[in-house]
Coordinates of C-alpha atoms in Angstrom, one line a residue:
M1 CA 43.3 -28.9 -19.2
S2 CA 43.6 -25.4 -18.2
K3 CA 41.5 -22.4 -19.6
N4 CA 38.5 -24.7 -20.4
R5 CA 36.0 -23.2 -18.4
F6 CA 35.2 -26.5 -16.7
A7 CA 32.8 -26.0 -13.9
G8 CA 31.8 -28.0 -11.0
S9 CA 33.8 -30.1 -8.6
I10 CA 37.5 -31.9 -9.5
P11 CA 36.3 -35.3 -10.7
A12 CA 37.6 -38.1 -8.1
E13 CA 38.3 -40.7 -11.0
I14 CA 41.3 -38.8 -11.7
G15 CA 42.8 -40.3 -8.6
S16 CA 42.9 -43.7 -10.6
L17 CA 45.3 -42.4 -13.5
Q18 CA 48.1 -43.9 -11.6
S19 CA 50.8 -43.0 -14.2
L20 CA 50.1 -39.1 -14.6
Q21 CA 52.8 -37.0 -13.9
S22 CA 51.4 -33.4 -14.8
L23 CA 47.9 -32.1 -13.8
D24 CA 47.1 -28.6 -14.9
L25 CA 43.5 -27.8 -14.3
S26 CA 44.2 -23.6 -13.6
W27 CA 42.2 -21.0 -14.9
N28 CA 38.9 -23.1 -14.9
Y29 CA 35.5 -22.2 -12.3
L30 CA 36.1 -25.4 -10.1
M31 CA 34.7 -24.9 -7.1
G32 CA 34.2 -26.9 -3.8
G33 CA 36.4 -29.1 -2.1
I34 CA 39.9 -30.8 -3.4
A35 CA 39.1 -34.8 -4.0
S36 CA 41.1 -36.5 -1.5
E37 CA 41.9 -39.4 -4.1
L38 CA 44.0 -37.1 -6.0
G39 CA 46.5 -38.3 -3.3
Q40 CA 46.8 -41.3 -4.8
L41 CA 48.9 -39.9 -7.8
Q42 CA 52.1 -41.4 -6.7
R43 CA 53.9 -40.4 -9.9
L44 CA 52.4 -37.1 -9.9
E45 CA 55.3 -34.2 -10.6
V46 CA 53.3 -30.9 -11.5
L47 CA 50.1 -30.0 -10.0
D48 CA 48.3 -26.4 -10.9
I49 CA 44.7 -26.0 -9.7
S50 CA 45.2 -22.1 -9.4
H51 CA 42.6 -19.6 -10.4
N52 CA 39.5 -21.6 -9.7
M53 CA 37.2 -21.1 -6.8
L54 CA 37.8 -24.4 -4.5
S55 CA 37.6 -24.4 -1.1
G56 CA 38.1 -26.1 2.1
L57 CA 41.3 -28.0 3.3
I58 CA 43.8 -29.5 1.4
P59 CA 43.5 -33.2 1.4
T60 CA 46.0 -35.1 4.2
S61 CA 46.4 -37.7 1.6
F62 CA 48.2 -34.8 -0.5
S63 CA 51.3 -35.7 2.0
R64 CA 51.8 -39.1 -0.2
L65 CA 52.7 -37.2 -3.1
Q66 CA 56.7 -37.4 -2.5
S67 CA 56.9 -37.3 -6.6
L68 CA 55.7 -33.8 -6.6
T69 CA 58.1 -31.1 -7.4
K70 CA 56.0 -27.9 -8.7
V71 CA 52.6 -27.1 -7.1
D72 CA 50.5 -24.1 -7.7
V73 CA 47.2 -23.7 -5.5
S74 CA 46.8 -19.8 -5.7
Y75 CA 43.7 -17.7 -6.1
N76 CA 41.3 -20.0 -4.6
M77 CA 39.6 -19.9 -1.2
L78 CA 41.6 -22.7 0.6
E79 CA 42.0 -22.9 4.4
G80 CA 44.1 -24.8 6.9
P81 CA 47.4 -26.4 6.7
I82 CA 49.4 -27.2 3.8
P83 CA 51.1 -30.4 3.1
D84 CA 54.2 -31.1 5.1
I85 CA 56.2 -32.2 1.6
K86 CA 59.0 -30.5 0.2
A87 CA 56.7 -29.4 -2.9
F88 CA 54.8 -27.4 -0.6
R89 CA 57.4 -26.2 1.8
E90 CA 59.4 -24.9 -1.2
A91 CA 56.8 -23.8 -3.3
P92 CA 57.2 -19.7 -3.9
F93 CA 54.7 -17.3 -2.1
E94 CA 53.1 -16.6 -5.7
A95 CA 52.2 -20.4 -5.7
I96 CA 50.2 -20.5 -2.7
H97 CA 48.8 -16.7 -1.9
N98 CA 45.7 -15.5 -2.5
N99 CA 43.5 -18.1 -0.6
K100 CA 41.4 -17.8 2.7
N101 CA 43.7 -19.0 5.6
L102 CA 46.3 -21.1 4.6
C103 CA 49.2 -22.1 7.1
G104 CA 52.4 -24.1 7.5
N105 CA 55.9 -24.3 7.0
A106 CA 56.4 -22.2 3.7
T107 CA 57.1 -18.7 2.6
G108 CA 54.9 -16.2 3.5
L109 CA 52.5 -18.3 5.8
E110 CA 51.7 -17.9 9.2
A111 CA 52.5 -20.6 11.7
C112 CA 49.6 -22.8 12.0
A113 CA 49.6 -22.9 15.9
A114 CA 49.8 -19.0 15.9
L115 CA 46.7 -18.8 13.0
M116 CA 44.7 -21.1 15.2
K117 CA 45.7 -18.9 18.4
N118 CA 44.5 -15.5 16.5
K119 CA 41.2 -17.3 15.2
N120 CA 40.4 -18.8 18.9
M121 CA 41.4 -15.1 19.8
H122 CA 38.9 -13.6 17.2
K123 CA 36.1 -15.9 18.0
K124 CA 36.2 -15.5 21.6
G125 CA 36.2 -11.7 21.2
L126 CA 33.1 -11.8 18.6
K127 CA 31.4 -14.1 21.4
V128 CA 32.2 -11.2 24.0
V129 CA 31.1 -8.8 21.6
I130 CA 27.7 -10.7 20.6
F131 CA 27.1 -11.5 24.3
T132 CA 27.4 -7.8 25.4
V133 CA 25.6 -6.4 22.3
I134 CA 22.6 -8.2 22.0
P135 CA 21.7 -8.1 25.7
L136 CA 22.2 -3.9 25.4
L137 CA 20.3 -4.4 22.0
G138 CA 17.7 -6.6 23.7
C139 CA 17.3 -4.2 26.7
L140 CA 17.0 -1.1 24.5
L141 CA 14.2 -2.5 22.2
G142 CA 12.3 -3.3 25.3
L143 CA 12.5 0.1 26.8
I144 CA 11.5 1.5 23.6
V145 CA 8.4 -1.4 23.6
G146 CA 7.7 -0.5 27.2
F147 CA 7.7 3.3 26.5
F148 CA 5.5 3.0 23.5
I149 CA 2.8 0.8 25.3
F150 CA 3.0 3.1 28.5
F151 CA 1.9 6.2 26.5
Q152 CA -0.5 4.3 24.2
S153 CA -2.4 3.1 27.5
R154 CA -2.3 6.6 28.8
R155 CA -3.3 8.4 25.8
K156 CA -6.3 5.3 25.1
K157 CA -7.1 5.9 29.0
R158 CA -7.3 9.7 28.8
L159 CA -9.7 9.1 25.7
M160 CA -11.8 7.1 27.7
E161 CA -11.9 8.9 30.5
T162 CA -12.0 12.6 28.7
P163 CA -16.3 12.2 28.0
Q164 CA -16.6 11.9 32.0
I165 CA -15.7 15.5 32.8
D166 CA -18.4 18.1 32.2
V167 CA -19.4 16.4 28.9
S168 CA -22.6 15.6 27.0
I169 CA -22.8 12.9 24.5
R170 CA -25.8 11.9 22.4
W171 CA -25.6 9.1 20.0
C172 CA -28.5 7.9 17.3
P173 CA -30.0 4.8 18.9
D174 CA -29.5 2.4 15.7
G175 CA -25.7 3.9 15.6
D176 CA -22.5 1.9 16.8
L177 CA -20.6 5.0 17.7
R178 CA -17.8 6.0 20.2
Y179 CA -16.4 9.0 21.5
V180 CA -12.7 6.9 21.3
D181 CA -13.0 6.0 17.7
I182 CA -13.9 9.1 16.7
I183 CA -10.9 10.6 18.5
E184 CA -8.6 8.3 17.4
A185 CA -9.6 8.2 13.5
T186 CA -8.9 12.1 13.6
E187 CA -5.5 12.1 15.3
E188 CA -7.4 14.4 17.8
F189 CA -8.5 16.6 14.9
N190 CA -5.3 16.7 12.8
S191 CA -5.6 19.3 10.2
R192 CA -4.9 16.4 7.4
Y193 CA -8.4 15.2 7.8
C194 CA -9.9 18.4 7.2
I195 CA -12.2 18.6 4.5
G196 CA -14.0 21.8 4.9
T197 CA -13.8 25.0 7.1
G198 CA -16.9 27.4 7.7
G199 CA -18.4 30.0 10.1
Y200 CA -19.1 27.7 12.9
G201 CA -16.3 25.1 12.7
I202 CA -14.4 22.6 11.1
V203 CA -15.2 19.5 9.2
Y204 CA -13.3 16.4 9.2
K205 CA -13.6 13.3 7.1
V206 CA -13.5 10.1 9.7
V207 CA -13.4 6.6 8.6
L208 CA -13.9 4.2 11.6
P209 CA -12.6 0.8 12.4
S210 CA -15.6 -0.6 10.8
E211 CA -14.7 1.3 7.7
Q212 CA -18.0 3.3 8.1
V213 CA -17.1 6.9 6.5
L214 CA -18.9 10.2 8.5
A215 CA -18.2 13.7 8.6
V216 CA -17.8 15.2 11.9
K217 CA -18.1 19.1 12.3
K218 CA -15.7 20.1 15.5
F219 CA -17.4 23.7 16.3
H220 CA -15.0 26.4 17.4
Q221 CA -14.4 26.9 21.2
T222 CA -15.3 30.4 21.5
E223 CA -17.4 31.6 24.6
V224 CA -20.3 32.5 22.5
E225 CA -20.6 29.5 20.6
M226 CA -20.2 27.4 23.4
T227 CA -23.1 29.1 25.1
S228 CA -25.3 28.2 21.9
L229 CA -24.3 24.6 22.1
K230 CA -25.5 24.4 25.5
A231 CA -28.7 25.6 24.2
F232 CA -28.9 23.2 21.2
R233 CA -28.5 20.2 23.1
S234 CA -32.2 19.7 23.9
E235 CA -32.9 19.8 20.2
I236 CA -30.4 17.0 19.2
D237 CA -32.9 14.1 19.9
V238 CA -35.4 15.3 17.5
L239 CA -32.8 16.1 14.8
M240 CA -31.2 12.8 15.0
G241 CA -34.9 11.4 14.6
I242 CA -35.2 13.0 11.0
R243 CA -35.6 10.4 8.2
H244 CA -35.9 12.0 4.8
R245 CA -33.8 11.4 1.4
N246 CA -32.5 15.1 1.2
I247 CA -31.5 15.8 4.8
V248 CA -28.2 14.8 5.8
K249 CA -28.6 12.1 8.8
L250 CA -27.2 13.3 12.1
Y251 CA -25.6 10.3 14.2
G252 CA -24.7 12.0 17.0
F253 CA -23.7 15.0 19.1
C254 CA -20.9 15.5 22.0
S255 CA -20.1 19.1 23.8
H256 CA -17.3 18.9 26.0
P257 CA -14.6 21.9 27.1
K258 CA -11.8 20.1 24.5
H259 CA -14.0 18.6 21.6
S260 CA -17.3 19.5 20.6
F261 CA -18.7 18.2 17.3
L262 CA -21.7 16.6 15.2
V263 CA -21.3 13.2 13.7
Y264 CA -23.4 13.3 10.1
E265 CA -23.2 10.8 7.4
F266 CA -20.4 11.5 4.8
V267 CA -21.9 12.9 1.3
E268 CA -19.5 12.3 -1.2
R269 CA -19.3 15.4 -3.4
G270 CA -19.2 18.1 -0.8
S271 CA -21.4 21.2 -0.9
L272 CA -23.1 23.1 -3.8
R273 CA -20.9 26.0 -3.8
K274 CA -17.8 23.8 -3.9
V275 CA -19.2 21.8 -7.2
L276 CA -20.0 25.0 -8.5
N277 CA -16.7 26.6 -8.3
D278 CA -15.1 23.7 -10.0
E279 CA -15.4 23.8 -13.7
E280 CA -15.2 20.2 -14.6
Q281 CA -18.3 19.1 -12.1
A282 CA -20.3 22.4 -12.8
V283 CA -20.5 21.4 -16.4
K284 CA -22.0 18.3 -15.3
M285 CA -24.6 19.8 -13.6
D286 CA -26.8 20.4 -16.2
W287 CA -30.5 21.8 -15.9
D288 CA -32.4 18.7 -15.4
K289 CA -30.0 18.0 -12.3
R290 CA -30.4 21.4 -10.9
L291 CA -33.9 21.3 -11.0
N292 CA -33.8 17.9 -9.3
L293 CA -31.6 19.9 -6.8
I294 CA -34.1 22.5 -6.4
K295 CA -36.7 20.0 -5.4
G296 CA -34.6 18.0 -3.2
V297 CA -34.0 21.2 -1.3
A298 CA -37.7 22.0 -1.5
N299 CA -38.7 18.8 -0.4
A300 CA -36.5 18.9 2.6
L301 CA -37.5 22.1 3.8
S302 CA -41.2 21.3 3.7
Y303 CA -40.6 18.0 5.4
M304 CA -38.9 20.0 8.3
H305 CA -41.4 22.5 8.3
H306 CA -44.9 20.6 8.0
D307 CA -44.0 16.8 8.8
C308 CA -41.9 17.1 12.0
S309 CA -43.2 17.7 15.3
P310 CA -42.4 20.3 16.6
P311 CA -41.5 21.7 12.9
I312 CA -37.8 22.6 12.7
I313 CA -36.5 25.6 11.2
H314 CA -33.3 25.6 9.7
R315 CA -32.4 29.6 9.3
D316 CA -29.1 28.7 7.4
I317 CA -30.2 27.1 3.5
S318 CA -27.1 28.4 1.5
S319 CA -24.6 26.8 -1.2
N320 CA -22.6 25.9 1.7
N321 CA -25.1 23.8 3.5
V322 CA -26.6 22.0 0.5
L323 CA -24.5 18.8 0.1
L324 CA -24.4 16.5 -3.0
D325 CA -24.2 12.9 -3.4
S326 CA -22.4 10.9 -6.2
E327 CA -25.6 11.1 -8.0
Y328 CA -25.9 15.0 -7.8
E329 CA -28.8 14.4 -5.1
A330 CA -29.2 17.2 -2.8
H331 CA -28.9 16.7 1.0
V332 CA -29.7 19.6 3.4
S333 CA -27.2 19.9 6.3
D334 CA -25.6 21.9 8.8
F335 CA -28.2 22.0 11.9
G336 CA -25.8 24.2 14.2
T337 CA -28.4 27.3 13.9
A338 CA -31.6 25.0 13.4
R339 CA -34.3 25.8 15.9
L340 CA -37.4 24.1 16.8
L341 CA -40.5 25.9 16.5
M342 CA -42.8 25.3 19.8
P343 CA -46.2 26.2 19.6
D344 CA -46.1 28.9 22.0
S345 CA -42.9 30.3 21.2
S346 CA -42.2 33.9 19.9
N347 CA -40.4 35.1 17.0
W348 CA -36.3 35.3 17.1
T349 CA -35.1 38.9 17.2
S350 CA -31.3 37.6 17.0
F351 CA -30.3 37.3 13.6
A352 CA -29.1 33.7 12.6
G353 CA -27.7 32.6 9.1
T354 CA -25.3 33.8 6.2
F355 CA -25.8 37.3 4.8
G356 CA -27.0 37.1 1.3
Y357 CA -29.1 34.0 1.6
T358 CA -31.6 34.8 4.2
A359 CA -34.6 37.1 4.4
P360 CA -33.2 40.9 3.9
V361 CA -35.6 41.8 6.8
L362 CA -34.1 39.4 9.4
S363 CA -30.6 41.3 9.1
L364 CA -31.9 44.9 9.7
P365 CA -31.4 46.5 13.3

């Protein structure tokens, strides 16, 4: 029955064939343990179960196979002691080799006592390694986690404490904003969140834990600009009160020696200048959209000049400061140079705005 691709375990029923003298099951796909019932084959003379995938111990019942003269159990995964009968003791090494861990009184095999000793020593050594390495790894992991928690808590504490040092913060009353959330969402204003750069600062896209998307304009920290910001604080409340479809909503303002910024609503397409410089988007800007854009900017300026009290003068209307949403609707933004026109105020003598977009007379000395 050799070389038949038999699979599964050896049937125990073979043990009932009392007159069987030769059993050759070699070169098959038999697996599992050897059935102990094979030890009942008292007349068996030849047994060949080589080149299979049999595993486990050779049954002790094989010690009753006194008629056995030739045996081959090679190329399996058998282990443990071989039966103490003549056929196994006198079997050539080729008939018992290539197994997992056979031992006993046969050519080429290690004595079972020595094998058990080596196995116990191996297990003992393995236990020592396990009980030594695992606690060390646990301690190392604990230290790493501890350091991570420590530095995270220090970072969060530092962020929480930062606004207490010479800081001015104003948020829109209906907004749910926190200084810490903005700093963490931008990883302290990491450059990968930058979506634009201007003369007054850098604009970052911020996604808060609430999934609200904002645009945060962080000012450059020059001495002149910081002085301008201090003068700008008194006008923030008025600017945050603006409600107009063509004006970017200002949610808040923070002035701090390390981070000073304005928080705006996020407008999808970015500045008009960016859209016009993009050939694909510029083509979509047909005359209807461009006329609607001009009307939107005019409506925004009219609202600031005539409907706000006191009136608000933007002073820097340019293609960089007009943002477009997904429907190409205009939104006036960037009030960094805006001023309130108080009834008793005089004209400004200092220039503010973008050259090329302001009245020429304003840039004259």
